[in-house]
Amino acid sequence: MSRVHNFCAGPCTLPVEVLEEVQTEFLDFRGSGMSLVELSHRSAEYDDVHEAALKLFRDVFEVPEDFEILFLQGGATLLFSLVPMNLLGDGERAGYVRSGTWGKGAVRDAAFHGDVYVAWDGEPHGFTRMPRDDDLDVHAGTRYLHVTSNETIEGIRMAAFPSVDVPIVGDMSSDYVSRPIPWERFDLVYGGTQKNLGPAGLAVVLVRKEALVERQLGSYLRFDRHAEGRSLMNTPPMFAIYLMGKVLGWIRGLGGVRAMEERARRRSSMVYGAIEESGGFYRSPVDPTDRSLMNIVFRTPTDELDAAFLKGAEAEGLMNLKGHRSVGGMRASIYNAMTDEGVDALVEHMRGFREANT
Ligand code: PMP
């Protein structure tokens, strides 16, 4: 078996130990004579998996007891709609931070479902930085302020969450469970699992119990219905929940969310170090205060050298380093499960490539 170093922005690399365990259990799940994907979601075997995943999520991410944990389908994209549908009542409005591609998507979709406004727009800054508290224009009577904690495409992150008088709602898709957060400022946190936590097909919502309101919506669209049904109101994405549970167990073994943050700081600073020491050969447009610890964007002096960098990287088994088509250059996504060896190999390639081309 040969595994590459996969720097994809998501879905992405997962811990090999977890994949091996899943492989071992795949045909006969815990002596049931059935695969997990063949079991009823009402079976005792699956119920144990489901409960364990809920409990691990709470433990590992330090989710307070007054928050419900919901396992949903539809990705973060469906939540762009479900959040305003569930949180905004008649006459209520929400502010959105338009910090990059995903913040833009969130406010665009929310506008179909409620009265929303842009509390800060990063577009005039080329989406290279996040707002400071003073930059935010939060109107009176705002129900929530929506932020994207990490912009996956532009490679920027909120180093600190805003201190505002209204509850925060955070899309944490690309830095989920990689940093502890100030829960008292939040009413809701959400994200897809296909980066830091498992495969695609599952999104996790953490919502303050007090914020759950009965709405005149179809049952799947209602957060309160999912909370009442422990995310088993209908058939959940069982395999994704099972695999996420295993990844959460692996994270817990390494020390939980705080250990993930320390790991992310250490590893991203190695890559940013290789950019800084390059004397301008590698450039990143991102304001150093707002550098992502997960998605590191950089370029070489020319498009031709970018292409040669990527070709050389692939030859060394460093895959999916191409930047998003909207920004170009390179993007190294270093999520929780990326190995230290992968980061070392990337830094080595960056140094070697620069020396060969200057
Ligand atoms: N928000 C962020 C920050 C993302 O990175 C992504 C996916 N890359 C999304 C939202 C959309 O997520 P999904 O594909 O799960 O709908």
mmCIF file of C-alpha atoms and ligand atoms in Angstrom:
data_model
loop_
_atom_site.group_PDB
_atom_site.id
_atom_site.type_symbol
_atom_site.label_atom_id
_atom_site.label_comp_id
_atom_site.label_asym_id
_atom_site.label_seq_id
_atom_site.Cartn_x
_atom_site.Cartn_y
_atom_site.Cartn_z
ATOM 1 C CA MET A 1 0.000 0.000 0.000
ATOM 2 C CA SER A 2 1.325 3.445 -0.787
ATOM 3 C CA ARG A 3 -0.411 6.475 0.613
ATOM 4 C CA VAL A 4 0.358 9.987 -0.592
ATOM 5 C CA HIS A 5 0.377 13.191 1.442
ATOM 6 C CA ASN A 6 -3.027 14.621 0.595
ATOM 7 C CA PHE A 7 -3.292 18.400 1.060
ATOM 8 C CA CYS A 8 -6.815 18.605 -0.358
ATOM 9 C CA ALA A 9 -9.115 21.308 1.049
ATOM 10 C CA GLY A 10 -11.859 18.753 1.649
ATOM 11 C CA PRO A 11 -12.769 15.974 1.578
ATOM 12 C CA CYS A 12 -9.263 15.265 2.714
ATOM 13 C CA THR A 13 -6.849 13.013 4.481
ATOM 14 C CA LEU A 14 -8.081 10.996 7.468
ATOM 15 C CA PRO A 15 -6.039 9.148 10.112
ATOM 16 C CA VAL A 16 -4.789 5.893 8.602
ATOM 17 C CA GLU A 17 -5.348 4.109 11.937
ATOM 18 C CA VAL A 18 -9.029 5.018 11.721
ATOM 19 C CA LEU A 19 -9.353 3.833 8.117
ATOM 20 C CA GLU A 20 -7.732 0.532 9.019
ATOM 21 C CA GLU A 21 -10.103 0.010 11.932
ATOM 22 C CA VAL A 22 -13.082 0.758 9.698
ATOM 23 C CA GLN A 23 -11.777 -1.735 7.159
ATOM 24 C CA THR A 24 -11.518 -4.437 9.826
ATOM 25 C CA GLU A 25 -15.078 -3.833 11.026
ATOM 26 C CA PHE A 26 -16.646 -3.286 7.642
ATOM 27 C CA LEU A 27 -18.061 -6.713 6.733
ATOM 28 C CA ASP A 28 -19.182 -7.892 10.135
ATOM 29 C CA PHE A 29 -19.971 -5.069 12.510
ATOM 30 C CA ARG A 30 -19.306 -6.174 16.098
ATOM 31 C CA GLY A 31 -20.461 -9.739 15.519
ATOM 32 C CA SER A 32 -23.826 -8.751 14.034
ATOM 33 C CA GLY A 33 -23.107 -10.614 10.789
ATOM 34 C CA MET A 34 -23.943 -7.376 8.964
ATOM 35 C CA SER A 35 -21.996 -4.353 7.842
ATOM 36 C CA LEU A 36 -22.757 -1.097 9.634
ATOM 37 C CA VAL A 37 -24.148 0.177 6.333
ATOM 38 C CA GLU A 38 -26.635 -2.730 6.319
ATOM 39 C CA LEU A 39 -27.926 -2.215 9.853
ATOM 40 C CA SER A 40 -31.181 -0.536 10.801
ATOM 41 C CA HIS A 41 -30.722 2.926 12.220
ATOM 42 C CA ARG A 42 -33.081 1.728 14.994
ATOM 43 C CA SER A 43 -30.825 -1.229 15.908
ATOM 44 C CA ALA A 44 -29.083 -1.442 19.275
ATOM 45 C CA GLU A 45 -25.724 -1.683 17.510
ATOM 46 C CA TYR A 46 -26.260 1.567 15.643
ATOM 47 C CA ASP A 47 -27.709 3.303 18.684
ATOM 48 C CA ASP A 48 -24.443 2.702 20.545
ATOM 49 C CA VAL A 49 -22.472 4.213 17.648
ATOM 50 C CA HIS A 50 -24.783 7.237 17.521
ATOM 51 C CA GLU A 51 -24.681 7.888 21.291
ATOM 52 C CA ALA A 52 -20.923 7.464 21.384
ATOM 53 C CA ALA A 53 -20.474 10.000 18.557
ATOM 54 C CA LEU A 54 -22.714 12.541 20.320
ATOM 55 C CA LYS A 55 -20.837 12.094 23.570
ATOM 56 C CA LEU A 56 -17.409 12.275 21.953
ATOM 57 C CA PHE A 57 -18.336 15.427 20.067
ATOM 58 C CA ARG A 58 -19.375 17.088 23.327
ATOM 59 C CA ASP A 59 -16.258 15.926 25.202
ATOM 60 C CA VAL A 60 -13.668 16.639 22.541
ATOM 61 C CA PHE A 61 -14.988 20.082 21.501
ATOM 62 C CA GLU A 62 -15.966 21.000 25.108
ATOM 63 C CA VAL A 63 -19.569 21.731 24.070
ATOM 64 C CA PRO A 64 -21.557 23.028 27.093
ATOM 65 C CA GLU A 65 -24.642 21.138 28.272
ATOM 66 C CA ASP A 66 -26.977 23.965 27.251
ATOM 67 C CA PHE A 67 -26.177 23.301 23.580
ATOM 68 C CA GLU A 68 -27.853 20.610 21.489
ATOM 69 C CA ILE A 69 -25.739 18.632 19.025
ATOM 70 C CA LEU A 70 -27.486 17.861 15.708
ATOM 71 C CA PHE A 71 -26.240 15.535 12.964
ATOM 72 C CA LEU A 72 -27.673 16.704 9.631
ATOM 73 C CA GLN A 73 -27.275 16.145 5.906
ATOM 74 C CA GLY A 74 -27.022 18.797 3.223
ATOM 75 C CA GLY A 75 -23.615 20.131 4.234
ATOM 76 C CA ALA A 76 -22.828 23.624 5.399
ATOM 77 C CA THR A 77 -24.572 24.887 2.278
ATOM 78 C CA LEU A 78 -28.012 23.765 3.460
ATOM 79 C CA LEU A 79 -27.272 25.450 6.782
ATOM 80 C CA PHE A 80 -26.816 28.763 4.974
ATOM 81 C CA SER A 81 -30.620 28.508 4.580
ATOM 82 C CA LEU A 82 -31.629 26.552 7.698
ATOM 83 C CA VAL A 83 -29.940 28.955 10.122
ATOM 84 C CA PRO A 84 -32.013 32.028 9.172
ATOM 85 C CA MET A 85 -35.141 29.866 8.715
ATOM 86 C CA ASN A 86 -34.823 28.641 12.305
ATOM 87 C CA LEU A 87 -33.334 31.621 14.102
ATOM 88 C CA LEU A 88 -35.085 34.602 12.520
ATOM 89 C CA GLY A 89 -38.651 35.334 13.567
ATOM 90 C CA ASP A 90 -40.936 37.920 12.022
ATOM 91 C CA GLY A 91 -39.361 41.360 12.059
ATOM 92 C CA GLU A 92 -35.959 40.032 13.206
ATOM 93 C CA ARG A 93 -32.776 40.644 11.268
ATOM 94 C CA ALA A 94 -29.234 39.310 11.148
ATOM 95 C CA GLY A 95 -25.846 40.818 10.295
ATOM 96 C CA TYR A 96 -23.335 38.915 8.167
ATOM 97 C CA VAL A 97 -19.586 39.258 7.886
ATOM 98 C CA ARG A 98 -18.754 38.921 4.185
ATOM 99 C CA SER A 99 -15.192 37.716 4.708
ATOM 100 C CA GLY A 100 -14.586 35.549 1.645
ATOM 101 C CA THR A 101 -16.143 33.030 -0.719
ATOM 102 C CA TRP A 102 -18.048 31.206 2.026
ATOM 103 C CA GLY A 103 -19.135 34.280 3.970
ATOM 104 C CA LYS A 104 -20.428 35.614 0.651
ATOM 105 C CA GLY A 105 -22.363 32.385 0.081
ATOM 106 C CA ALA A 106 -23.871 32.472 3.559
ATOM 107 C CA VAL A 107 -25.316 35.984 3.208
ATOM 108 C CA ARG A 108 -26.460 35.387 -0.369
ATOM 109 C CA ASP A 109 -28.501 32.341 0.688
ATOM 110 C CA ALA A 110 -29.765 33.849 3.956
ATOM 111 C CA ALA A 111 -31.261 36.772 2.031
ATOM 112 C CA PHE A 112 -33.892 34.369 0.601
ATOM 113 C CA HIS A 113 -35.151 33.583 4.092
ATOM 114 C CA GLY A 114 -34.955 36.707 6.194
ATOM 115 C CA ASP A 115 -33.935 40.297 6.649
ATOM 116 C CA VAL A 116 -30.136 40.269 6.542
ATOM 117 C CA TYR A 117 -27.454 42.916 6.046
ATOM 118 C CA VAL A 118 -23.693 42.984 5.582
ATOM 119 C CA ALA A 119 -22.003 44.041 8.846
ATOM 120 C CA TRP A 120 -18.562 44.112 7.227
ATOM 121 C CA ASP A 121 -17.367 43.446 3.695
ATOM 122 C CA GLY A 122 -13.872 42.109 3.030
ATOM 123 C CA GLU A 123 -14.158 42.430 -0.739
ATOM 124 C CA PRO A 124 -12.540 45.908 -0.923
ATOM 125 C CA HIS A 125 -9.548 44.312 0.867
ATOM 126 C CA GLY A 126 -9.432 41.474 -1.661
ATOM 127 C CA PHE A 127 -10.545 39.102 1.116
ATOM 128 C CA THR A 128 -7.036 39.142 2.586
ATOM 129 C CA ARG A 129 -8.036 40.011 6.133
ATOM 130 C CA MET A 130 -10.754 39.580 8.759
ATOM 131 C CA PRO A 131 -12.542 42.471 10.504
ATOM 132 C CA ARG A 132 -11.497 43.894 13.871
ATOM 133 C CA ASP A 133 -14.288 44.642 16.369
ATOM 134 C CA ASP A 134 -14.215 48.347 15.400
ATOM 135 C CA ASP A 135 -14.839 47.483 11.755
ATOM 136 C CA LEU A 136 -18.161 45.790 12.464
ATOM 137 C CA ASP A 137 -21.370 47.672 11.830
ATOM 138 C CA VAL A 138 -23.896 45.790 13.970
ATOM 139 C CA HIS A 139 -27.329 47.417 13.786
ATOM 140 C CA ALA A 140 -29.665 47.763 16.752
ATOM 141 C CA GLY A 141 -32.114 44.870 17.075
ATOM 142 C CA THR A 142 -29.838 42.315 15.394
ATOM 143 C CA ARG A 143 -30.773 38.723 16.291
ATOM 144 C CA TYR A 144 -27.314 37.297 15.433
ATOM 145 C CA LEU A 145 -24.036 38.125 13.742
ATOM 146 C CA HIS A 146 -22.875 35.455 11.285
ATOM 147 C CA VAL A 147 -19.144 34.847 10.864
ATOM 148 C CA THR A 148 -17.022 32.357 8.932
ATOM 149 C CA SER A 149 -14.230 31.478 11.347
ATOM 150 C CA ASN A 150 -11.915 30.278 8.574
ATOM 151 C CA GLU A 151 -12.247 31.132 4.888
ATOM 152 C CA THR A 152 -11.097 27.937 3.225
ATOM 153 C CA ILE A 153 -10.373 29.419 -0.199
ATOM 154 C CA GLU A 154 -8.706 32.710 0.731
ATOM 155 C CA GLY A 155 -6.756 31.187 3.660
ATOM 156 C CA ILE A 156 -7.793 33.682 6.344
ATOM 157 C CA ARG A 157 -9.147 33.034 9.816
ATOM 158 C CA MET A 158 -10.585 35.012 12.697
ATOM 159 C CA ALA A 159 -7.767 34.946 15.213
ATOM 160 C CA ALA A 160 -10.298 36.058 17.852
ATOM 161 C CA PHE A 161 -14.084 35.918 17.657
ATOM 162 C CA PRO A 162 -15.806 39.318 17.733
ATOM 163 C CA SER A 163 -16.824 40.876 21.027
ATOM 164 C CA VAL A 164 -20.297 42.164 20.165
ATOM 165 C CA ASP A 165 -23.566 42.682 22.052
ATOM 166 C CA VAL A 166 -25.448 40.124 19.961
ATOM 167 C CA PRO A 167 -25.043 36.324 19.771
ATOM 168 C CA ILE A 168 -22.613 34.970 17.174
ATOM 169 C CA VAL A 169 -23.415 32.241 14.660
ATOM 170 C CA GLY A 170 -20.270 30.645 13.254
ATOM 171 C CA ASP A 171 -19.607 28.586 10.145
ATOM 172 C CA MET A 172 -16.588 26.575 11.324
ATOM 173 C CA SER A 173 -16.513 24.117 8.422
ATOM 174 C CA SER A 174 -12.792 24.414 7.820
ATOM 175 C CA ASP A 175 -11.517 24.795 11.381
ATOM 176 C CA TYR A 176 -14.035 22.668 13.256
ATOM 177 C CA VAL A 177 -12.690 21.071 16.434
ATOM 178 C CA SER A 178 -9.254 22.593 15.883
ATOM 179 C CA ARG A 179 -9.577 25.478 18.352
ATOM 180 C CA PRO A 180 -11.527 26.025 21.565
ATOM 181 C CA ILE A 181 -14.173 28.745 21.285
ATOM 182 C CA PRO A 182 -15.836 31.196 23.726
ATOM 183 C CA TRP A 183 -19.217 29.447 23.946
ATOM 184 C CA GLU A 184 -20.843 32.255 25.910
ATOM 185 C CA ARG A 185 -20.714 34.461 22.806
ATOM 186 C CA PHE A 186 -22.387 31.906 20.516
ATOM 187 C CA ASP A 187 -25.959 30.834 19.829
ATOM 188 C CA LEU A 188 -25.007 28.408 17.078
ATOM 189 C CA VAL A 189 -21.973 26.797 15.465
ATOM 190 C CA TYR A 190 -22.058 24.635 12.349
ATOM 191 C CA GLY A 191 -19.852 22.947 9.813
ATOM 192 C CA GLY A 192 -19.455 20.040 7.441
ATOM 193 C CA THR A 193 -17.324 17.171 8.745
ATOM 194 C CA GLN A 194 -15.378 16.468 5.553
ATOM 195 C CA LYS A 195 -12.260 18.393 6.568
ATOM 196 C CA ASN A 196 -11.252 17.983 10.190
ATOM 197 C CA LEU A 197 -13.617 15.231 11.279
ATOM 198 C CA GLY A 198 -14.511 12.575 8.754
ATOM 199 C CA PRO A 199 -16.047 11.910 5.372
ATOM 200 C CA ALA A 200 -18.569 14.016 3.462
ATOM 201 C CA GLY A 201 -22.308 13.594 3.962
ATOM 202 C CA LEU A 202 -22.636 14.980 7.473
ATOM 203 C CA ALA A 203 -22.884 18.442 8.993
ATOM 204 C CA VAL A 204 -22.919 19.070 12.732
ATOM 205 C CA VAL A 205 -24.917 21.902 14.314
ATOM 206 C CA LEU A 206 -24.349 23.027 17.900
ATOM 207 C CA VAL A 207 -27.258 25.169 18.966
ATOM 208 C CA ARG A 208 -28.084 26.818 22.272
ATOM 209 C CA LYS A 209 -31.222 25.143 23.647
ATOM 210 C CA GLU A 210 -32.786 28.532 24.399
ATOM 211 C CA ALA A 211 -32.443 29.484 20.722
ATOM 212 C CA LEU A 212 -34.648 26.611 19.520
ATOM 213 C CA VAL A 213 -38.002 27.958 18.380
ATOM 214 C CA GLU A 214 -40.961 26.108 16.893
ATOM 215 C CA ARG A 215 -41.313 27.197 13.250
ATOM 216 C CA GLN A 216 -43.922 26.467 10.611
ATOM 217 C CA LEU A 217 -41.545 24.438 8.471
ATOM 218 C CA GLY A 218 -41.327 20.901 7.133
ATOM 219 C CA SER A 219 -39.924 18.549 9.745
ATOM 220 C CA TYR A 220 -36.432 18.085 8.268
ATOM 221 C CA LEU A 221 -35.970 21.852 8.178
ATOM 222 C CA ARG A 222 -36.633 22.303 11.900
ATOM 223 C CA PHE A 223 -33.744 22.251 14.380
ATOM 224 C CA ASP A 224 -36.159 21.650 17.294
ATOM 225 C CA ARG A 225 -37.449 18.462 15.641
ATOM 226 C CA HIS A 226 -33.916 17.119 15.161
ATOM 227 C CA ALA A 227 -33.070 17.963 18.768
ATOM 228 C CA GLU A 228 -36.183 16.175 20.081
ATOM 229 C CA GLY A 229 -35.372 13.120 17.969
ATOM 230 C CA ARG A 230 -31.637 13.006 18.933
ATOM 231 C CA SER A 231 -30.909 13.369 15.184
ATOM 232 C CA LEU A 232 -32.787 10.101 14.624
ATOM 233 C CA MET A 233 -36.068 11.645 13.528
ATOM 234 C CA ASN A 234 -35.323 10.212 10.089
ATOM 235 C CA THR A 235 -32.540 7.960 8.778
ATOM 236 C CA PRO A 236 -29.251 9.699 9.587
ATOM 237 C CA PRO A 237 -26.038 9.387 7.526
ATOM 238 C CA MET A 238 -24.954 6.428 9.651
ATOM 239 C CA PHE A 239 -21.629 5.644 8.053
ATOM 240 C CA ALA A 240 -20.427 9.259 8.221
ATOM 241 C CA ILE A 241 -21.488 9.481 11.892
ATOM 242 C CA TYR A 242 -19.714 6.213 12.684
ATOM 243 C CA LEU A 243 -16.517 7.295 10.970
ATOM 244 C CA MET A 244 -16.609 10.742 12.581
ATOM 245 C CA GLY A 245 -16.945 9.024 15.967
ATOM 246 C CA LYS A 246 -13.732 7.152 15.271
ATOM 247 C CA VAL A 247 -11.904 10.343 14.233
ATOM 248 C CA LEU A 248 -13.156 12.064 17.406
ATOM 249 C CA GLY A 249 -11.819 9.140 19.450
ATOM 250 C CA TRP A 250 -8.471 9.561 17.699
ATOM 251 C CA ILE A 251 -8.511 13.312 18.502
ATOM 252 C CA ARG A 252 -9.334 12.587 22.124
ATOM 253 C CA GLY A 253 -6.376 10.213 22.288
ATOM 254 C CA LEU A 254 -4.108 13.051 21.174
ATOM 255 C CA GLY A 255 -5.455 15.428 23.852
ATOM 256 C CA GLY A 256 -8.658 16.923 22.397
ATOM 257 C CA VAL A 257 -9.359 20.281 20.810
ATOM 258 C CA ARG A 258 -6.589 22.111 22.671
ATOM 259 C CA ALA A 259 -3.994 19.639 21.432
ATOM 260 C CA MET A 260 -5.371 20.100 17.895
ATOM 261 C CA GLU A 261 -4.913 23.855 18.202
ATOM 262 C CA GLU A 262 -1.337 23.504 19.411
ATOM 263 C CA ARG A 263 -0.649 21.065 16.577
ATOM 264 C CA ALA A 264 -2.158 23.436 14.015
ATOM 265 C CA ARG A 265 -0.098 26.381 15.287
ATOM 266 C CA ARG A 266 3.138 24.422 15.230
ATOM 267 C CA ARG A 267 2.616 22.964 11.768
ATOM 268 C CA SER A 268 1.243 26.048 10.036
ATOM 269 C CA SER A 269 4.122 28.112 11.411
ATOM 270 C CA MET A 270 6.569 25.700 9.750
ATOM 271 C CA VAL A 271 4.976 26.414 6.361
ATOM 272 C CA TYR A 272 4.651 30.165 6.983
ATOM 273 C CA GLY A 273 8.296 30.030 8.103
ATOM 274 C CA ALA A 274 9.275 28.566 4.730
ATOM 275 C CA ILE A 275 7.428 31.448 3.035
ATOM 276 C CA GLU A 276 9.079 34.085 5.241
ATOM 277 C CA GLU A 277 12.614 32.743 4.935
ATOM 278 C CA SER A 278 12.335 32.646 1.129
ATOM 279 C CA GLY A 279 13.286 36.302 0.671
ATOM 280 C CA GLY A 280 10.163 37.040 -1.358
ATOM 281 C CA PHE A 281 10.313 33.937 -3.589
ATOM 282 C CA TYR A 282 7.112 32.663 -1.961
ATOM 283 C CA ARG A 283 4.441 35.267 -1.317
ATOM 284 C CA SER A 284 1.189 35.165 0.589
ATOM 285 C CA PRO A 285 -1.339 37.992 0.233
ATOM 286 C CA VAL A 286 -2.795 37.324 3.691
ATOM 287 C CA ASP A 287 -2.459 39.823 6.563
ATOM 288 C CA PRO A 288 -0.161 37.959 9.039
ATOM 289 C CA THR A 289 -2.642 38.500 11.914
ATOM 290 C CA ASP A 290 -5.346 36.643 9.997
ATOM 291 C CA ARG A 291 -3.348 33.752 8.600
ATOM 292 C CA SER A 292 -5.280 30.503 8.504
ATOM 293 C CA LEU A 293 -3.810 27.645 10.528
ATOM 294 C CA MET A 294 -5.608 25.192 8.213
ATOM 295 C CA ASN A 295 -5.395 26.493 4.628
ATOM 296 C CA ILE A 296 -2.111 28.139 3.697
ATOM 297 C CA VAL A 297 -2.140 30.041 0.403
ATOM 298 C CA PHE A 298 1.052 31.119 -1.365
ATOM 299 C CA ARG A 299 2.552 31.623 -4.802
ATOM 300 C CA THR A 300 5.928 31.722 -6.498
ATOM 301 C CA PRO A 301 7.078 34.660 -8.691
ATOM 302 C CA THR A 302 5.348 33.359 -11.866
ATOM 303 C CA ASP A 303 2.498 31.126 -13.031
ATOM 304 C CA GLU A 304 5.063 28.932 -14.802
ATOM 305 C CA LEU A 305 6.966 28.378 -11.558
ATOM 306 C CA ASP A 306 3.675 27.640 -9.761
ATOM 307 C CA ALA A 307 2.985 24.913 -12.320
ATOM 308 C CA ALA A 308 6.508 23.513 -11.954
ATOM 309 C CA PHE A 309 6.176 23.583 -8.154
ATOM 310 C CA LEU A 310 2.974 21.548 -8.332
ATOM 311 C CA LYS A 311 4.411 19.067 -10.825
ATOM 312 C CA GLY A 312 7.486 18.509 -8.666
ATOM 313 C CA ALA A 313 5.320 18.151 -5.564
ATOM 314 C CA GLU A 314 3.181 15.457 -7.191
ATOM 315 C CA ALA A 315 6.285 13.538 -8.198
ATOM 316 C CA GLU A 316 7.148 13.450 -4.485
ATOM 317 C CA GLY A 317 3.653 12.299 -3.478
ATOM 318 C CA LEU A 318 2.478 15.727 -2.274
ATOM 319 C CA MET A 319 -0.992 15.914 -3.783
ATOM 320 C CA ASN A 320 -3.763 18.489 -4.209
ATOM 321 C CA LEU A 321 -1.643 21.575 -3.536
ATOM 322 C CA LYS A 322 -3.201 23.619 -6.332
ATOM 323 C CA GLY A 323 -5.008 26.738 -5.108
ATOM 324 C CA HIS A 324 -8.723 27.152 -5.739
ATOM 325 C CA ARG A 325 -9.451 28.129 -9.339
ATOM 326 C CA SER A 326 -10.724 31.547 -8.180
ATOM 327 C CA VAL A 327 -7.409 32.538 -6.564
ATOM 328 C CA GLY A 328 -4.743 30.378 -8.273
ATOM 329 C CA GLY A 329 -1.283 29.659 -6.861
ATOM 330 C CA MET A 330 -0.967 27.025 -4.164
ATOM 331 C CA ARG A 331 -3.014 26.060 -1.145
ATOM 332 C CA ALA A 332 -1.802 23.586 1.450
ATOM 333 C CA SER A 333 -4.654 22.339 3.619
ATOM 334 C CA ILE A 334 -3.279 20.995 6.870
ATOM 335 C CA TYR A 335 -6.273 19.640 8.741
ATOM 336 C CA ASN A 336 -6.252 17.678 11.991
ATOM 337 C CA ALA A 337 -5.360 14.374 10.361
ATOM 338 C CA MET A 338 -2.459 15.583 8.203
ATOM 339 C CA THR A 339 0.683 13.824 9.396
ATOM 340 C CA ASP A 340 3.813 15.603 10.627
ATOM 341 C CA GLU A 341 5.699 13.725 7.903
ATOM 342 C CA GLY A 342 3.448 15.344 5.294
ATOM 343 C CA VAL A 343 4.205 18.823 6.639
ATOM 344 C CA ASP A 344 7.947 18.084 6.804
ATOM 345 C CA ALA A 345 7.897 16.842 3.210
ATOM 346 C CA LEU A 346 6.062 19.970 2.039
ATOM 347 C CA VAL A 347 8.520 22.314 3.772
ATOM 348 C CA GLU A 348 11.420 20.355 2.313
ATOM 349 C CA HIS A 349 9.923 20.604 -1.179
ATOM 350 C CA MET A 350 9.413 24.356 -0.741
ATOM 351 C CA ARG A 351 13.070 24.851 0.276
ATOM 352 C CA GLY A 352 14.455 22.598 -2.441
ATOM 353 C CA PHE A 353 12.321 24.192 -5.149
ATOM 354 C CA ARG A 354 13.318 27.708 -4.148
ATOM 355 C CA GLU A 355 17.030 26.835 -4.092
ATOM 356 C CA ALA A 356 16.763 25.246 -7.549
ATOM 357 C CA ASN A 357 14.978 28.292 -8.973
ATOM 358 C CA THR A 358 16.818 31.325 -7.550
HETATM 359 N N1 PMP B 1 -18.293 26.937 4.505
HETATM 360 C C1 PMP B 1 -16.962 26.735 4.440
HETATM 361 C C2 PMP B 1 -16.055 27.563 5.290
HETATM 362 C C3 PMP B 1 -16.459 25.749 3.580
HETATM 363 O O1 PMP B 1 -15.135 25.543 3.500
HETATM 364 C C4 PMP B 1 -17.344 24.974 2.806
HETATM 365 C C5 PMP B 1 -16.873 23.864 1.895
HETATM 366 N N2 PMP B 1 -15.620 23.934 1.429
HETATM 367 C C6 PMP B 1 -18.711 25.252 2.897
HETATM 368 C C7 PMP B 1 -19.151 26.218 3.762
HETATM 369 C C8 PMP B 1 -19.715 24.472 2.089
HETATM 370 O O2 PMP B 1 -19.767 23.218 2.646
HETATM 371 P P1 PMP B 1 -20.556 21.963 2.041
HETATM 372 O O3 PMP B 1 -19.820 21.554 0.827
HETATM 373 O O4 PMP B 1 -20.465 20.986 3.178
HETATM 374 O O5 PMP B 1 -21.945 22.399 1.764
#
